[in-house]
Amino acid sequence: MAFSRQEEFLATGRRNQKQRTREAILDSATRLARAGQTPSITEVAKDAKVSTATAYRYFPNPESLWADVGVRYGPAVKEVAADLPEDAEDRIDVMIRTLMEGQFADEAVWRAVVRASIDRWFQQVDVPEDERLPVRGPNRLEGTRAALAPLERELPPELFERLTMAVVLVWGADALIVTRDSCGLEP
């Protein structure tokens, strides 16, 4: 799934250098978010010690930058899913607890990712559906399905899908915000 439409750019020419530049930009965005900022592309470029024009070649807007910051943390879902216990209840507990600990530890980064996804949605309201960039990635859904996999054999398909969608609603960056802001709970 492409978020920033930069795959072709990154795959041509000096690929290693482009990858290092991209990583420097993502590192800077993450560092600035952890410091409590929601930086612009220009501010991220300055921190990464690249020109603003260079940063815009990698990320044409802040939403694409923050989407890629979120994707950067995505492999954790696959890593956690690869080592889950057998019991479905234990599996969902391990999946959610492990990933949420990381999100609570980087709360500012994940708030920035949520903000960018909301901004991306608003920017694409008038864009035809088939031309829109994804607002969110599939990590939370994939993680939930992996954790609940033992129940797929036991439940009717429609009930398994309903359970999956219900569990997706109660974890992730959105749930982090509700937990902290609406409920006033500590991580």
PDB file of C-alpha atoms in Angstrom:
ATOM      1  CA  MET A   1       0.000   0.000   0.000  1.00  0.00           C
ATOM      2  CA  ALA A   2       1.498   3.330  -1.040  1.00  0.00           C
ATOM      3  CA  PHE A   3       1.100   6.315   1.216  1.00  0.00           C
ATOM      4  CA  SER A   4       3.470   8.921  -0.216  1.00  0.00           C
ATOM      5  CA  ARG A   5       3.600   7.798  -3.866  1.00  0.00           C
ATOM      6  CA  GLN A   6       7.388   7.975  -3.702  1.00  0.00           C
ATOM      7  CA  GLU A   7       8.226   4.349  -4.547  1.00  0.00           C
ATOM      8  CA  GLU A   8       9.325   5.142  -8.120  1.00  0.00           C
ATOM      9  CA  PHE A   9      11.484   8.053  -6.963  1.00  0.00           C
ATOM     10  CA  LEU A  10      13.157   5.908  -4.300  1.00  0.00           C
ATOM     11  CA  ALA A  11      13.706   3.007  -6.709  1.00  0.00           C
ATOM     12  CA  THR A  12      15.665   4.983  -9.312  1.00  0.00           C
ATOM     13  CA  GLY A  13      19.099   6.546  -9.240  1.00  0.00           C
ATOM     14  CA  ARG A  14      21.183   6.715  -6.083  1.00  0.00           C
ATOM     15  CA  ARG A  15      18.918   4.453  -4.050  1.00  0.00           C
ATOM     16  CA  ASN A  16      21.111   4.102  -0.958  1.00  0.00           C
ATOM     17  CA  GLN A  17      21.569   7.846  -0.657  1.00  0.00           C
ATOM     18  CA  LYS A  18      17.852   8.438  -1.187  1.00  0.00           C
ATOM     19  CA  GLN A  19      17.036   5.886   1.494  1.00  0.00           C
ATOM     20  CA  ARG A  20      19.439   7.560   3.952  1.00  0.00           C
ATOM     21  CA  THR A  21      17.900  10.965   3.198  1.00  0.00           C
ATOM     22  CA  ARG A  22      14.400   9.593   3.652  1.00  0.00           C
ATOM     23  CA  GLU A  23      15.375   7.983   6.967  1.00  0.00           C
ATOM     24  CA  ALA A  24      16.960  11.255   8.145  1.00  0.00           C
ATOM     25  CA  ILE A  25      13.732  13.112   7.380  1.00  0.00           C
ATOM     26  CA  LEU A  26      11.613  10.499   9.185  1.00  0.00           C
ATOM     27  CA  ASP A  27      14.034  10.505  12.149  1.00  0.00           C
ATOM     28  CA  SER A  28      13.767  14.282  12.399  1.00  0.00           C
ATOM     29  CA  ALA A  29       9.973  14.262  12.226  1.00  0.00           C
ATOM     30  CA  THR A  30       9.863  11.636  14.969  1.00  0.00           C
ATOM     31  CA  ARG A  31      12.369  13.484  17.151  1.00  0.00           C
ATOM     32  CA  LEU A  32      10.488  16.788  16.796  1.00  0.00           C
ATOM     33  CA  ALA A  33       7.145  15.098  17.562  1.00  0.00           C
ATOM     34  CA  ARG A  34       8.650  13.528  20.673  1.00  0.00           C
ATOM     35  CA  ALA A  35       9.679  17.041  21.713  1.00  0.00           C
ATOM     36  CA  GLY A  36       6.026  18.086  21.552  1.00  0.00           C
ATOM     37  CA  GLN A  37       6.024  19.736  18.129  1.00  0.00           C
ATOM     38  CA  THR A  38       3.932  19.114  15.042  1.00  0.00           C
ATOM     39  CA  PRO A  39       6.533  20.344  12.610  1.00  0.00           C
ATOM     40  CA  SER A  40       6.039  21.470   9.044  1.00  0.00           C
ATOM     41  CA  ILE A  41       7.998  19.962   6.165  1.00  0.00           C
ATOM     42  CA  THR A  42      10.290  23.009   6.287  1.00  0.00           C
ATOM     43  CA  GLU A  43      10.995  22.535  10.000  1.00  0.00           C
ATOM     44  CA  VAL A  44      11.646  18.830   9.518  1.00  0.00           C
ATOM     45  CA  ALA A  45      13.956  19.553   6.584  1.00  0.00           C
ATOM     46  CA  LYS A  46      15.942  22.046   8.642  1.00  0.00           C
ATOM     47  CA  ASP A  47      16.321  19.538  11.487  1.00  0.00           C
ATOM     48  CA  ALA A  48      17.304  16.778   9.031  1.00  0.00           C
ATOM     49  CA  LYS A  49      19.859  19.121   7.430  1.00  0.00           C
ATOM     50  CA  VAL A  50      18.336  18.841   3.967  1.00  0.00           C
ATOM     51  CA  SER A  51      16.807  21.535   1.805  1.00  0.00           C
ATOM     52  CA  THR A  52      13.079  22.111   1.932  1.00  0.00           C
ATOM     53  CA  ALA A  53      12.904  21.230  -1.778  1.00  0.00           C
ATOM     54  CA  THR A  54      14.594  17.904  -1.049  1.00  0.00           C
ATOM     55  CA  ALA A  55      12.163  17.126   1.766  1.00  0.00           C
ATOM     56  CA  TYR A  56       9.216  17.897  -0.511  1.00  0.00           C
ATOM     57  CA  ARG A  57      10.580  15.452  -3.113  1.00  0.00           C
ATOM     58  CA  TYR A  58      10.220  12.728  -0.500  1.00  0.00           C
ATOM     59  CA  PHE A  59       7.057  13.964   1.164  1.00  0.00           C
ATOM     60  CA  PRO A  60       4.846  16.325  -0.874  1.00  0.00           C
ATOM     61  CA  ASN A  61       2.830  17.320   2.200  1.00  0.00           C
ATOM     62  CA  PRO A  62       2.871  16.838   5.982  1.00  0.00           C
ATOM     63  CA  GLU A  63       0.182  14.166   5.800  1.00  0.00           C
ATOM     64  CA  SER A  64       2.364  11.930   3.629  1.00  0.00           C
ATOM     65  CA  LEU A  65       5.269  12.437   6.044  1.00  0.00           C
ATOM     66  CA  TRP A  66       3.217  11.470   9.094  1.00  0.00           C
ATOM     67  CA  ALA A  67       1.599   8.557   7.285  1.00  0.00           C
ATOM     68  CA  ASP A  68       5.067   7.197   6.581  1.00  0.00           C
ATOM     69  CA  VAL A  69       6.111   7.784  10.194  1.00  0.00           C
ATOM     70  CA  GLY A  70       3.127   5.628  11.180  1.00  0.00           C
ATOM     71  CA  VAL A  71       3.996   2.973   8.602  1.00  0.00           C
ATOM     72  CA  ARG A  72       7.555   2.934   9.902  1.00  0.00           C
ATOM     73  CA  TYR A  73       6.234   1.474  13.154  1.00  0.00           C
ATOM     74  CA  GLY A  74       4.003  -1.001  11.301  1.00  0.00           C
ATOM     75  CA  PRO A  75       6.349  -3.999  11.172  1.00  0.00           C
ATOM     76  CA  ALA A  76       5.906  -4.364  14.925  1.00  0.00           C
ATOM     77  CA  VAL A  77       2.443  -5.860  14.252  1.00  0.00           C
ATOM     78  CA  LYS A  78       3.948  -8.615  12.117  1.00  0.00           C
ATOM     79  CA  GLU A  79       6.708  -9.247  14.645  1.00  0.00           C
ATOM     80  CA  VAL A  80       4.243  -9.533  17.526  1.00  0.00           C
ATOM     81  CA  ALA A  81       1.881 -11.697  15.441  1.00  0.00           C
ATOM     82  CA  ALA A  82       4.707 -14.135  14.675  1.00  0.00           C
ATOM     83  CA  ASP A  83       5.153 -14.977  18.357  1.00  0.00           C
ATOM     84  CA  LEU A  84       1.647 -15.122  19.822  1.00  0.00           C
ATOM     85  CA  PRO A  85       0.479 -17.775  22.298  1.00  0.00           C
ATOM     86  CA  GLU A  86      -2.152 -20.356  21.289  1.00  0.00           C
ATOM     87  CA  ASP A  87      -5.130 -19.098  23.340  1.00  0.00           C
ATOM     88  CA  ALA A  88      -7.165 -16.363  21.592  1.00  0.00           C
ATOM     89  CA  GLU A  89      -7.661 -14.347  24.798  1.00  0.00           C
ATOM     90  CA  ASP A  90      -3.936 -14.424  25.530  1.00  0.00           C
ATOM     91  CA  ARG A  91      -3.159 -13.587  21.894  1.00  0.00           C
ATOM     92  CA  ILE A  92      -5.274 -10.426  21.849  1.00  0.00           C
ATOM     93  CA  ASP A  93      -3.873  -9.414  25.244  1.00  0.00           C
ATOM     94  CA  VAL A  94      -0.281  -9.788  24.031  1.00  0.00           C
ATOM     95  CA  MET A  95      -0.985  -8.009  20.726  1.00  0.00           C
ATOM     96  CA  ILE A  96      -2.730  -5.006  22.252  1.00  0.00           C
ATOM     97  CA  ARG A  97      -0.520  -4.703  25.333  1.00  0.00           C
ATOM     98  CA  THR A  98       2.726  -4.912  23.332  1.00  0.00           C
ATOM     99  CA  LEU A  99       1.731  -2.428  20.649  1.00  0.00           C
ATOM    100  CA  MET A 100      -0.026  -0.010  23.000  1.00  0.00           C
ATOM    101  CA  GLU A 101       3.001   0.120  25.300  1.00  0.00           C
ATOM    102  CA  GLY A 102       4.971   1.377  22.312  1.00  0.00           C
ATOM    103  CA  GLN A 103       2.298   3.896  21.402  1.00  0.00           C
ATOM    104  CA  PHE A 104       1.990   5.212  24.949  1.00  0.00           C
ATOM    105  CA  ALA A 105       5.787   5.510  25.066  1.00  0.00           C
ATOM    106  CA  ASP A 106       5.666   7.618  21.869  1.00  0.00           C
ATOM    107  CA  GLU A 107       2.349   9.348  22.505  1.00  0.00           C
ATOM    108  CA  ALA A 108       3.312  12.605  20.781  1.00  0.00           C
ATOM    109  CA  VAL A 109       4.366  10.762  17.629  1.00  0.00           C
ATOM    110  CA  TRP A 110       1.109   8.829  17.476  1.00  0.00           C
ATOM    111  CA  ARG A 111      -0.977  11.935  18.084  1.00  0.00           C
ATOM    112  CA  ALA A 112       0.840  13.533  15.144  1.00  0.00           C
ATOM    113  CA  VAL A 113       0.054  10.475  13.006  1.00  0.00           C
ATOM    114  CA  VAL A 114      -3.658  10.692  13.937  1.00  0.00           C
ATOM    115  CA  ARG A 115      -3.700  14.408  13.199  1.00  0.00           C
ATOM    116  CA  ALA A 116      -2.134  13.816   9.797  1.00  0.00           C
ATOM    117  CA  SER A 117      -4.651  11.093   8.940  1.00  0.00           C
ATOM    118  CA  ILE A 118      -7.516  13.420   9.820  1.00  0.00           C
ATOM    119  CA  ASP A 119      -5.955  16.203   7.748  1.00  0.00           C
ATOM    120  CA  ARG A 120      -5.471  13.785   4.827  1.00  0.00           C
ATOM    121  CA  TRP A 121      -9.138  12.801   4.970  1.00  0.00           C
ATOM    122  CA  PHE A 122     -10.240  16.441   4.761  1.00  0.00           C
ATOM    123  CA  GLN A 123      -7.855  17.159   1.885  1.00  0.00           C
ATOM    124  CA  GLN A 124      -9.329  14.324  -0.157  1.00  0.00           C
ATOM    125  CA  VAL A 125     -13.034  14.965   0.391  1.00  0.00           C
ATOM    126  CA  ASP A 126     -13.502  16.093  -3.240  1.00  0.00           C
ATOM    127  CA  VAL A 127     -11.107  13.533  -4.756  1.00  0.00           C
ATOM    128  CA  PRO A 128     -12.736  10.542  -6.475  1.00  0.00           C
ATOM    129  CA  GLU A 129     -12.621   7.479  -4.204  1.00  0.00           C
ATOM    130  CA  ASP A 130     -10.340   5.472  -6.513  1.00  0.00           C
ATOM    131  CA  GLU A 131      -7.749   8.287  -6.611  1.00  0.00           C
ATOM    132  CA  ARG A 132      -7.464   8.844  -2.863  1.00  0.00           C
ATOM    133  CA  LEU A 133      -4.383   7.936  -0.893  1.00  0.00           C
ATOM    134  CA  PRO A 134      -5.146   5.678   2.057  1.00  0.00           C
ATOM    135  CA  VAL A 135      -5.924   7.632   5.213  1.00  0.00           C
ATOM    136  CA  ARG A 136      -4.873   4.761   7.448  1.00  0.00           C
ATOM    137  CA  GLY A 137      -2.863   1.617   7.025  1.00  0.00           C
ATOM    138  CA  PRO A 138      -4.098  -1.917   7.702  1.00  0.00           C
ATOM    139  CA  ASN A 139      -1.812  -2.689  10.680  1.00  0.00           C
ATOM    140  CA  ARG A 140      -4.449  -2.564  13.408  1.00  0.00           C
ATOM    141  CA  LEU A 141      -6.893  -4.685  11.417  1.00  0.00           C
ATOM    142  CA  GLU A 142      -4.180  -7.191  10.478  1.00  0.00           C
ATOM    143  CA  GLY A 143      -2.982  -7.390  14.080  1.00  0.00           C
ATOM    144  CA  THR A 144      -6.498  -7.988  15.352  1.00  0.00           C
ATOM    145  CA  ARG A 145      -7.143 -10.699  12.769  1.00  0.00           C
ATOM    146  CA  ALA A 146      -3.852 -12.399  13.637  1.00  0.00           C
ATOM    147  CA  ALA A 147      -4.633 -12.288  17.345  1.00  0.00           C
ATOM    148  CA  LEU A 148      -8.169 -13.626  16.924  1.00  0.00           C
ATOM    149  CA  ALA A 149      -7.212 -16.254  14.319  1.00  0.00           C
ATOM    150  CA  PRO A 150      -7.957 -19.263  16.581  1.00  0.00           C
ATOM    151  CA  LEU A 151     -11.568 -18.089  16.862  1.00  0.00           C
ATOM    152  CA  GLU A 152     -12.042 -18.000  13.098  1.00  0.00           C
ATOM    153  CA  ARG A 153     -12.485 -21.789  13.098  1.00  0.00           C
ATOM    154  CA  GLU A 154     -14.975 -21.649  15.981  1.00  0.00           C
ATOM    155  CA  LEU A 155     -17.227 -18.733  15.033  1.00  0.00           C
ATOM    156  CA  PRO A 156     -19.527 -18.223  12.051  1.00  0.00           C
ATOM    157  CA  PRO A 157     -17.831 -15.886   9.529  1.00  0.00           C
ATOM    158  CA  GLU A 158     -20.185 -12.956  10.157  1.00  0.00           C
ATOM    159  CA  LEU A 159     -19.694 -13.207  13.934  1.00  0.00           C
ATOM    160  CA  PHE A 160     -15.914 -13.460  13.568  1.00  0.00           C
ATOM    161  CA  GLU A 161     -15.914 -10.358  11.357  1.00  0.00           C
ATOM    162  CA  ARG A 162     -18.138  -8.469  13.816  1.00  0.00           C
ATOM    163  CA  LEU A 163     -15.836  -9.394  16.723  1.00  0.00           C
ATOM    164  CA  THR A 164     -12.782  -8.356  14.696  1.00  0.00           C
ATOM    165  CA  MET A 165     -14.262  -4.943  13.905  1.00  0.00           C
ATOM    166  CA  ALA A 166     -15.292  -4.428  17.546  1.00  0.00           C
ATOM    167  CA  VAL A 167     -11.780  -5.193  18.796  1.00  0.00           C
ATOM    168  CA  VAL A 168     -10.225  -2.889  16.182  1.00  0.00           C
ATOM    169  CA  LEU A 169     -12.207  -0.038  17.757  1.00  0.00           C
ATOM    170  CA  VAL A 170     -10.668  -0.426  21.212  1.00  0.00           C
ATOM    171  CA  TRP A 171      -6.949  -0.205  20.539  1.00  0.00           C
ATOM    172  CA  GLY A 172      -4.505   1.865  18.540  1.00  0.00           C
ATOM    173  CA  ALA A 173      -3.693   5.547  18.452  1.00  0.00           C
ATOM    174  CA  ASP A 174      -7.357   6.580  18.532  1.00  0.00           C
ATOM    175  CA  ALA A 175      -7.938   4.516  21.665  1.00  0.00           C
ATOM    176  CA  LEU A 176      -4.793   6.043  23.172  1.00  0.00           C
ATOM    177  CA  ILE A 177      -6.302   9.522  22.734  1.00  0.00           C
ATOM    178  CA  VAL A 178      -9.653   8.463  24.214  1.00  0.00           C
ATOM    179  CA  THR A 179      -7.920   6.697  27.117  1.00  0.00           C
ATOM    180  CA  ARG A 180      -5.881   9.770  27.983  1.00  0.00           C
ATOM    181  CA  ASP A 181      -8.171  12.674  27.063  1.00  0.00           C
ATOM    182  CA  SER A 182     -11.732  11.451  27.597  1.00  0.00           C
ATOM    183  CA  CYS A 183     -11.180   8.901  30.348  1.00  0.00           C
ATOM    184  CA  GLY A 184      -8.269  10.667  32.050  1.00  0.00           C
ATOM    185  CA  LEU A 185      -6.453   7.373  32.531  1.00  0.00           C
ATOM    186  CA  GLU A 186      -2.721   6.827  32.801  1.00  0.00           C
ATOM    187  CA  PRO A 187      -1.055   4.515  30.307  1.00  0.00           C
TER     188      PRO A 187
END
